Short mmCIF file of C-alpha atoms in Angstrom, two decimals:
data_model
loop_
_atom_site.label_atom_id
_atom_site.label_comp_id
_atom_site.label_asym_id
_atom_site.label_seq_id
_atom_site.Cartn_x
_atom_site.Cartn_y
_atom_site.Cartn_z
CA UNK A 162 0.00 0.00 0.00
CA UNK A 163 1.64 3.25 -1.10
CA UNK A 164 1.15 6.51 0.70
CA UNK A 165 3.39 9.51 0.19
CA UNK A 166 2.40 11.16 3.44
CA UNK A 167 2.17 8.38 6.00
CA UNK A 168 2.73 4.74 6.66
CA UNK A 169 -0.45 2.69 6.86
CA UNK A 170 -1.18 1.24 10.29
CA UNK A 171 -4.21 -1.02 10.73
CA UNK A 172 -5.78 -2.16 14.00
CA UNK A 173 -8.12 -5.15 13.81
CA UNK A 174 -10.40 -5.73 16.79
CA UNK A 175 -11.95 -9.17 17.27
CA UNK A 176 -11.09 -12.78 18.18
CA UNK A 177 -7.77 -14.38 17.29
CA UNK A 178 -7.38 -18.17 17.51
CA UNK A 179 -7.65 -20.11 19.67
CA UNK A 180 -10.53 -20.84 19.57
CA UNK A 181 -10.71 -21.58 15.85
CA UNK A 182 -13.89 -20.12 14.40
CA UNK A 183 -14.75 -18.44 11.12
CA UNK A 184 -14.03 -14.92 12.39
CA UNK A 185 -10.84 -15.73 14.30
CA UNK A 186 -9.35 -17.72 11.40
CA UNK A 187 -10.18 -14.91 8.98
CA UNK A 188 -8.44 -12.39 11.26
CA UNK A 189 -5.36 -14.61 11.49
CA UNK A 190 -5.17 -14.93 7.71
CA UNK A 191 -5.76 -11.24 6.94
CA UNK A 192 -3.06 -10.33 9.46
CA UNK A 193 -0.60 -12.61 7.63
CA UNK A 194 -1.65 -11.14 4.27
CA UNK A 195 -1.18 -7.55 5.41
CA UNK A 196 2.22 -8.28 6.91
CA UNK A 197 3.38 -9.96 3.70
CA UNK A 198 2.41 -6.72 1.96
CA UNK A 199 4.52 -4.76 4.47
CA UNK A 200 1.50 -3.19 6.18
CA UNK A 201 1.70 -2.76 9.93
CA UNK A 202 -1.19 -4.60 11.55
CA UNK A 203 -2.01 -5.07 15.23
CA UNK A 204 -4.73 -7.40 16.50
CA UNK A 205 -6.64 -6.45 19.63
CA UNK A 206 -7.77 -9.89 20.68
CA UNK A 207 -11.09 -10.36 22.48
CA UNK A 208 -10.54 -14.12 22.87
CA UNK A 209 -9.87 -15.15 26.45
CA UNK A 210 -8.19 -18.44 25.54
CA UNK A 211 -4.41 -18.62 25.87
CA UNK A 212 -2.16 -19.62 22.99
CA UNK A 213 -1.32 -16.42 21.15
CA UNK A 214 0.84 -14.64 23.76
CA UNK A 215 4.15 -15.00 21.94
CA UNK A 216 2.88 -13.78 18.56
CA UNK A 217 4.05 -10.33 17.56
CA UNK A 218 1.47 -7.51 17.33
CA UNK A 219 -1.33 -9.27 19.19
CA UNK A 220 -2.63 -7.52 22.28
CA UNK A 221 -5.31 -8.82 24.63
CA UNK A 222 -8.59 -7.08 25.37
CA UNK A 223 -9.02 -8.09 28.97
CA UNK A 224 -12.09 -5.90 29.40
CA UNK A 225 -14.13 -4.07 26.77
CA UNK A 226 -15.30 -1.66 29.49
CA UNK A 227 -11.70 -0.45 29.76
CA UNK A 228 -10.80 -0.87 26.10
CA UNK A 229 -13.50 1.51 24.84
CA UNK A 230 -11.77 4.36 26.68
CA UNK A 231 -8.39 3.45 25.14
CA UNK A 232 -9.65 3.46 21.53
CA UNK A 233 -9.47 7.26 20.99
CA UNK A 234 -5.76 7.18 21.83
CA UNK A 235 -4.76 4.30 19.55
CA UNK A 236 -2.24 5.44 16.91
CA UNK A 237 -3.68 3.75 13.81
CA UNK A 238 -4.99 5.05 10.48
CA UNK A 239 -7.86 2.54 10.42
CA UNK A 240 -9.67 0.63 13.16
CA UNK A 241 -11.46 -2.42 11.74
CA UNK A 242 -13.92 -4.05 14.14
CA UNK A 243 -15.05 -7.67 13.88
CA UNK A 244 -16.60 -7.88 17.33
CA UNK A 245 -20.21 -9.10 17.49
CA UNK A 246 -20.86 -7.07 20.67
CA UNK A 247 -23.69 -4.61 19.93
CA UNK A 248 -22.74 -2.45 22.91
CA UNK A 249 -19.39 -1.88 21.22
CA UNK A 250 -21.16 -1.13 17.93
CA UNK A 251 -23.15 1.62 19.66
CA UNK A 252 -19.92 3.54 20.30
CA UNK A 253 -18.17 3.19 16.95
CA UNK A 254 -19.67 6.27 15.31
CA UNK A 255 -18.44 8.52 18.12
CA UNK A 256 -14.81 7.58 17.56
CA UNK A 257 -14.85 9.49 14.28
CA UNK A 258 -14.79 12.67 16.35
CA UNK A 259 -11.28 11.63 17.36
CA UNK A 260 -10.18 11.48 13.73
CA UNK A 261 -10.43 7.69 13.44
CA UNK A 262 -11.34 5.78 10.29
CA UNK A 263 -13.81 3.16 11.53
CA UNK A 264 -14.80 -0.05 9.70
CA UNK A 265 -17.12 -2.80 10.91
CA UNK A 266 -17.61 -6.26 9.43
CA UNK A 267 -20.99 -7.87 10.14
CA UNK A 268 -20.32 -11.60 10.00
CA UNK A 269 -23.78 -13.08 10.47
CA UNK A 270 -27.45 -12.51 9.75
CA UNK A 271 -28.20 -13.10 13.44
CA UNK A 272 -27.01 -9.48 13.92
CA UNK A 273 -30.50 -8.36 12.89
CA UNK A 274 -32.13 -10.63 15.46
CA UNK A 275 -29.95 -9.05 18.14
CA UNK A 276 -30.93 -5.61 16.84
CA UNK A 277 -34.62 -6.50 17.08
CA UNK A 278 -34.18 -7.48 20.75
CA UNK A 279 -32.96 -3.99 21.69
CA UNK A 280 -35.36 -1.45 23.14
CA UNK A 281 -36.21 1.65 21.07
CA UNK A 282 -33.45 3.77 22.64
CA UNK A 283 -30.80 1.10 22.17
CA UNK A 284 -31.86 0.49 18.59
CA UNK A 285 -31.80 4.24 17.82
CA UNK A 286 -28.32 4.68 19.34
CA UNK A 287 -26.93 1.67 17.51
CA UNK A 288 -28.21 2.72 14.08
CA UNK A 289 -27.14 6.34 14.65
CA UNK A 290 -23.65 5.17 15.58
CA UNK A 291 -23.20 2.88 12.57
CA UNK A 292 -24.52 5.45 10.09
CA UNK A 293 -21.56 7.62 11.11
CA UNK A 294 -18.74 5.12 10.56
CA UNK A 295 -16.72 5.00 7.34
CA UNK A 296 -17.65 1.56 6.02
CA UNK A 297 -19.69 -1.51 6.89
CA UNK A 298 -18.49 -4.74 5.30
CA UNK A 299 -21.14 -7.45 4.88
CA UNK A 300 -20.13 -11.06 4.35
CA UNK A 301 -23.10 -11.68 2.07
CA UNK A 302 -25.58 -9.70 -0.02
CA UNK A 303 -28.57 -10.48 2.21
CA UNK A 304 -26.95 -8.54 5.04
CA UNK A 305 -26.42 -5.57 2.72
CA UNK A 306 -30.06 -5.74 1.59
CA UNK A 307 -31.23 -5.59 5.21
CA UNK A 308 -28.95 -2.62 5.95
CA UNK A 309 -30.31 -0.76 2.94
CA UNK A 310 -33.82 -1.45 4.21
CA UNK A 311 -32.78 0.19 7.49
CA UNK A 312 -31.73 3.30 5.59
CA UNK A 313 -27.95 2.93 5.39
CA UNK A 314 -26.05 4.66 2.58
CA UNK A 315 -25.16 2.10 -0.10
CA UNK A 316 -21.87 3.95 -0.71
CA UNK A 317 -20.81 3.03 2.81
CA UNK A 318 -21.53 -0.68 2.40
CA UNK A 319 -19.29 -3.30 0.81
CA UNK A 320 -19.99 -7.02 0.33
CA UNK A 321 -16.85 -9.06 0.94
CA UNK A 322 -17.04 -12.74 2.02
CA UNK A 323 -14.84 -13.51 5.01
CA UNK A 324 -12.75 -16.03 3.11
CA UNK A 325 -9.02 -16.13 2.60
CA UNK A 326 -7.77 -19.51 1.30
CA UNK A 327 -5.92 -21.79 3.70
CA UNK A 328 -2.23 -22.35 3.16
CA UNK A 329 -0.84 -25.63 1.83
CA UNK A 330 0.22 -26.49 5.39
CA UNK A 331 -3.33 -26.03 6.67
CA UNK A 332 -4.78 -28.57 4.22
CA UNK A 333 -2.05 -31.20 4.67
CA UNK A 334 -3.73 -34.43 5.81
CA UNK A 335 -0.55 -35.94 7.23
CA UNK A 336 -0.51 -33.38 10.05
CA UNK A 337 -3.78 -34.65 11.51
CA UNK A 338 -3.70 -36.65 14.76
CA UNK A 339 -3.96 -40.46 14.60
CA UNK A 340 -7.61 -40.16 15.67
CA UNK A 341 -8.52 -39.00 12.16
CA UNK A 342 -6.39 -41.50 10.28
CA UNK A 343 -7.90 -44.42 12.22
CA UNK A 344 -11.41 -43.26 11.32
CA UNK A 345 -10.38 -42.78 7.68
CA UNK A 346 -9.30 -46.43 7.44
CA UNK A 347 -12.61 -47.64 8.92
CA UNK A 348 -15.00 -45.98 6.47
CA UNK A 349 -15.43 -45.80 2.71
CA UNK A 350 -17.14 -42.41 2.91
CA UNK A 351 -16.49 -39.70 5.51
CA UNK A 352 -18.78 -36.75 6.21
CA UNK A 353 -17.71 -33.82 8.34
CA UNK A 354 -19.28 -30.78 9.97
CA UNK A 355 -18.01 -28.36 12.57
CA UNK A 356 -19.03 -25.85 15.20
CA UNK A 357 -17.02 -23.03 16.70
CA UNK A 358 -18.77 -23.69 20.01
CA UNK A 359 -22.11 -25.23 21.00
CA UNK A 360 -24.61 -22.41 20.59
CA UNK A 361 -28.35 -21.93 20.27
CA UNK A 362 -30.46 -19.68 18.06
CA UNK A 363 -34.19 -19.35 18.66
CA UNK A 364 -33.90 -22.21 21.16
CA UNK A 365 -32.50 -24.57 18.52
CA UNK A 366 -29.07 -26.12 18.06
CA UNK A 367 -27.44 -23.42 15.92
CA UNK A 368 -24.84 -25.69 14.31
CA UNK A 369 -27.16 -28.65 13.82
CA UNK A 370 -25.30 -31.25 15.87
CA UNK A 371 -28.62 -32.93 16.58
CA UNK A 372 -29.48 -32.97 12.85
CA UNK A 373 -26.11 -34.52 12.06
CA UNK A 374 -26.73 -37.38 14.48
CA UNK A 375 -30.27 -37.92 13.18
CA UNK A 376 -28.86 -37.95 9.64
CA UNK A 377 -26.37 -40.68 10.50
CA UNK A 378 -29.12 -42.79 12.09
CA UNK A 379 -31.17 -42.60 8.89
CA UNK A 380 -28.18 -43.41 6.72
CA UNK A 381 -27.24 -46.48 8.77
CA UNK A 382 -30.85 -47.64 9.07
CA UNK A 383 -31.20 -47.43 5.28
CA UNK A 384 -28.17 -49.52 4.46
CA UNK A 385 -25.37 -46.93 4.17
CA UNK A 386 -23.10 -48.92 6.48
CA UNK A 387 -19.69 -47.73 5.23
CA UNK A 388 -20.19 -44.09 6.24
CA UNK A 389 -18.47 -42.26 9.07
CA UNK A 390 -19.13 -38.80 10.44
CA UNK A 391 -16.57 -36.54 12.13
CA UNK A 392 -17.99 -33.58 14.03
CA UNK A 393 -15.33 -31.10 15.17
CA UNK A 394 -16.08 -28.79 18.14
CA UNK A 395 -12.84 -27.22 19.42
CA UNK A 396 -14.61 -25.32 22.20
CA UNK A 397 -17.54 -27.25 23.71
CA UNK A 398 -19.02 -24.50 25.84
CA UNK A 399 -22.30 -26.14 26.87
CA UNK A 400 -21.18 -29.42 28.43
CA UNK A 401 -24.72 -30.47 29.42
CA UNK A 402 -25.90 -30.31 25.83
CA UNK A 403 -22.74 -32.03 24.61
CA UNK A 404 -23.38 -34.88 27.04
CA UNK A 405 -26.94 -35.08 25.73
CA UNK A 406 -25.62 -35.43 22.16
CA UNK A 407 -23.13 -38.09 23.24
CA UNK A 408 -25.97 -40.02 24.85
CA UNK A 409 -28.00 -39.70 21.63
CA UNK A 410 -25.11 -41.29 19.72
CA UNK A 411 -25.13 -44.17 22.20
CA UNK A 412 -28.92 -44.50 22.06
CA UNK A 413 -28.79 -44.85 18.28
CA UNK A 414 -25.85 -47.26 18.49
CA UNK A 415 -23.70 -44.98 16.31
CA UNK A 416 -20.49 -45.08 18.35
CA UNK A 417 -18.63 -46.78 15.47
CA UNK A 418 -19.89 -44.27 12.90
CA UNK A 419 -20.32 -40.88 14.58
CA UNK A 420 -17.21 -39.32 16.09
CA UNK A 421 -16.72 -36.09 18.02
CA UNK A 422 -13.37 -34.30 18.10
CA UNK A 423 -13.11 -31.59 20.74
CA UNK A 424 -9.59 -30.20 20.39
CA UNK A 425 -8.21 -27.44 18.14
CA UNK A 426 -7.24 -28.88 14.76
CA UNK A 427 -6.45 -27.66 11.25
CA UNK A 428 -10.01 -28.04 10.00
CA UNK A 429 -9.17 -27.55 6.29
CA UNK A 430 -7.10 -30.73 6.57
CA UNK A 431 -10.11 -32.53 8.07
CA UNK A 432 -12.27 -31.40 5.15
CA UNK A 433 -9.55 -32.51 2.76
CA UNK A 434 -9.60 -35.99 4.29
CA UNK A 435 -13.38 -36.36 3.94
CA UNK A 436 -15.69 -36.82 0.96
CA UNK A 437 -18.46 -34.46 2.05
CA UNK A 438 -18.94 -31.34 4.12
CA UNK A 439 -22.30 -30.33 5.55
CA UNK A 440 -23.38 -27.04 7.12
CA UNK A 441 -26.67 -27.67 8.95
CA UNK A 442 -26.82 -24.29 10.72
CA UNK A 443 -30.12 -22.56 11.45
CA UNK A 444 -28.55 -19.11 10.97
CA UNK A 445 -25.24 -18.05 9.44
CA UNK A 446 -23.16 -15.42 7.74
CA UNK A 447 -20.71 -16.50 5.07
CA UNK A 448 -19.32 -19.80 6.28
CA UNK A 449 -15.55 -20.05 6.00
CA UNK A 450 -15.73 -23.85 6.05
CA UNK A 451 -18.14 -23.96 3.09
CA UNK A 452 -15.71 -22.01 0.94
CA UNK A 453 -12.78 -24.09 2.15
CA UNK A 454 -14.63 -27.26 1.18
CA UNK A 455 -15.52 -25.93 -2.27
CA UNK A 456 -11.93 -24.79 -2.77
CA UNK A 457 -10.85 -28.35 -1.95
CA UNK A 458 -13.42 -29.65 -4.47
CA UNK A 459 -15.57 -31.34 -1.84
CA UNK A 460 -19.36 -31.29 -2.32
CA UNK A 461 -21.10 -29.05 0.21
CA UNK A 462 -24.63 -29.54 1.52
CA UNK A 463 -25.87 -26.51 3.45
CA UNK A 464 -29.12 -25.28 4.95
CA UNK A 465 -30.98 -22.40 3.35
CA UNK A 466 -30.66 -20.42 6.61
CA UNK A 467 -28.55 -17.78 4.84
CA UNK A 468 -27.23 -16.99 1.40
CA UNK A 469 -24.77 -19.69 0.33
CA UNK A 470 -22.13 -19.84 -2.42
CA UNK A 471 -23.87 -20.79 -5.65
CA UNK A 472 -22.12 -24.16 -5.90
CA UNK A 473 -23.56 -25.35 -2.58
CA UNK A 474 -26.30 -27.99 -2.49
CA UNK A 475 -29.15 -26.51 -0.45
CA UNK A 476 -31.57 -28.23 1.91
CA UNK A 477 -34.52 -26.79 3.82
CA UNK A 478 -33.48 -25.38 7.18
CA UNK A 479 -33.92 -27.88 10.05
CA UNK A 480 -35.46 -30.48 7.76
CA UNK A 481 -33.94 -33.91 8.36
CA UNK A 482 -36.04 -35.30 5.49
CA UNK A 483 -34.65 -32.86 2.94
CA UNK A 484 -31.11 -33.19 4.29
CA UNK A 485 -31.32 -36.98 3.95
CA UNK A 486 -32.62 -36.74 0.37
CA UNK A 487 -29.84 -34.35 -0.65
CA UNK A 488 -27.02 -36.26 0.96
CA UNK A 489 -28.04 -39.67 -0.41
CA UNK A 490 -28.29 -38.15 -3.87
CA UNK A 491 -24.73 -36.86 -3.55
CA UNK A 492 -23.46 -40.18 -2.22
CA UNK A 493 -25.15 -42.12 -5.02
CA UNK A 494 -23.86 -39.73 -7.69
CA UNK A 495 -20.61 -38.62 -6.09
CA UNK A 496 -18.43 -38.41 -9.20
CA UNK A 497 -21.03 -36.29 -10.97
CA UNK A 498 -21.14 -33.80 -8.09
CA UNK A 499 -17.34 -33.64 -7.89
CA UNK A 500 -17.20 -32.85 -11.60
CA UNK A 501 -19.61 -29.93 -11.15
CA UNK A 502 -17.25 -28.14 -8.76
CA UNK A 503 -13.86 -29.05 -10.20
CA UNK A 504 -13.41 -25.67 -11.91
CA UNK A 505 -14.50 -23.41 -9.08
CA UNK A 506 -12.46 -20.25 -8.68
CA UNK A 507 -12.58 -17.67 -5.89
CA UNK A 508 -11.96 -13.96 -6.09
CA UNK A 509 -9.09 -12.45 -4.11
CA UNK A 510 -10.92 -11.45 -0.94
CA UNK A 511 -7.80 -10.22 0.84
CA UNK A 512 -7.06 -7.84 -2.03
CA UNK A 513 -10.66 -6.56 -1.92
CA UNK A 514 -10.24 -5.83 1.78
CA UNK A 515 -6.97 -4.07 1.05
CA UNK A 516 -8.79 -1.93 -1.51
CA UNK A 517 -11.28 -0.86 1.18
CA UNK A 518 -8.36 0.14 3.41
CA UNK A 519 -6.85 2.15 0.56
CA UNK A 520 -10.14 3.94 0.04
CA UNK A 521 -10.26 4.68 3.76
CA UNK A 522 -6.88 6.36 3.48
CA UNK A 523 -7.95 8.17 0.31
CA UNK A 524 -5.34 6.29 -1.73
CA UNK A 525 -5.51 5.44 -5.40
#
């Protein structure tokens, strides 16, 4: 990034792995991209999990209540927020009075459900704040459409999926623990899904762990005996619900076919090892794992809970019947589905983000 008058300095505020979720992985990859382009980038990390302490230019946010008072004094050209905390969003517009360039990425459509839960004063303050920041980045076009409906200026909105391709090291199957290789040898077909952490949306399992187990029961009951399922949850969170799901696996006698993995792992490598990736979420933004799977030429079956990449195979949200129909069709016609996605190409998302930063600094 060229600038005759000043050196670009970017602060990114949000989670940095661990834990490994769509937002934290994106932040890790955009940090690496910026540094390779000789752009100074500091991450203010809201994650409370240890594991990043020795990485250069990563600083912890121990308390947002304290951090919000530090923001006006940060010496950066651009502050790019990825936090999902609406209380933080209410303050972003006011930082412009301190000469800050403020960007916000909205990563999920559930943002609008959170907005609807605010009282009239909170809703007014939030929308007033965000109308005064420099740019809102939406990870899909449905989020932009909703913002336009709320009266936001289209010139201040960009649609940029939160996807930067994994490195060759991240997709290397050999790096995976023995747990995965043992399962690979046991099954002809492997399906995988993942969750950042057990969560609920509208009192339902957000990531569809329950649907995944029900799917495997139907597959086994209908003669698909050579199938295994690996569900990766690096941060369990709700241990009571996790125990309930483990008991459901036992009840259905699926212990040889359905496998949980609850440690941090290079998930692109897990996808690369498997034949199929499913995304049975009941709300979403722009799933990093979907794009990773498509990049690796693995068929993707995803709920219609949000806008999906056009090469995804879509099933009706929370419908086990439709999910079963779609997945058996893919299994029975696997080579055909692989052929359909073999020529997929992705735009350079990191470069698009860099372009937004350039615009924020009034660069050509």
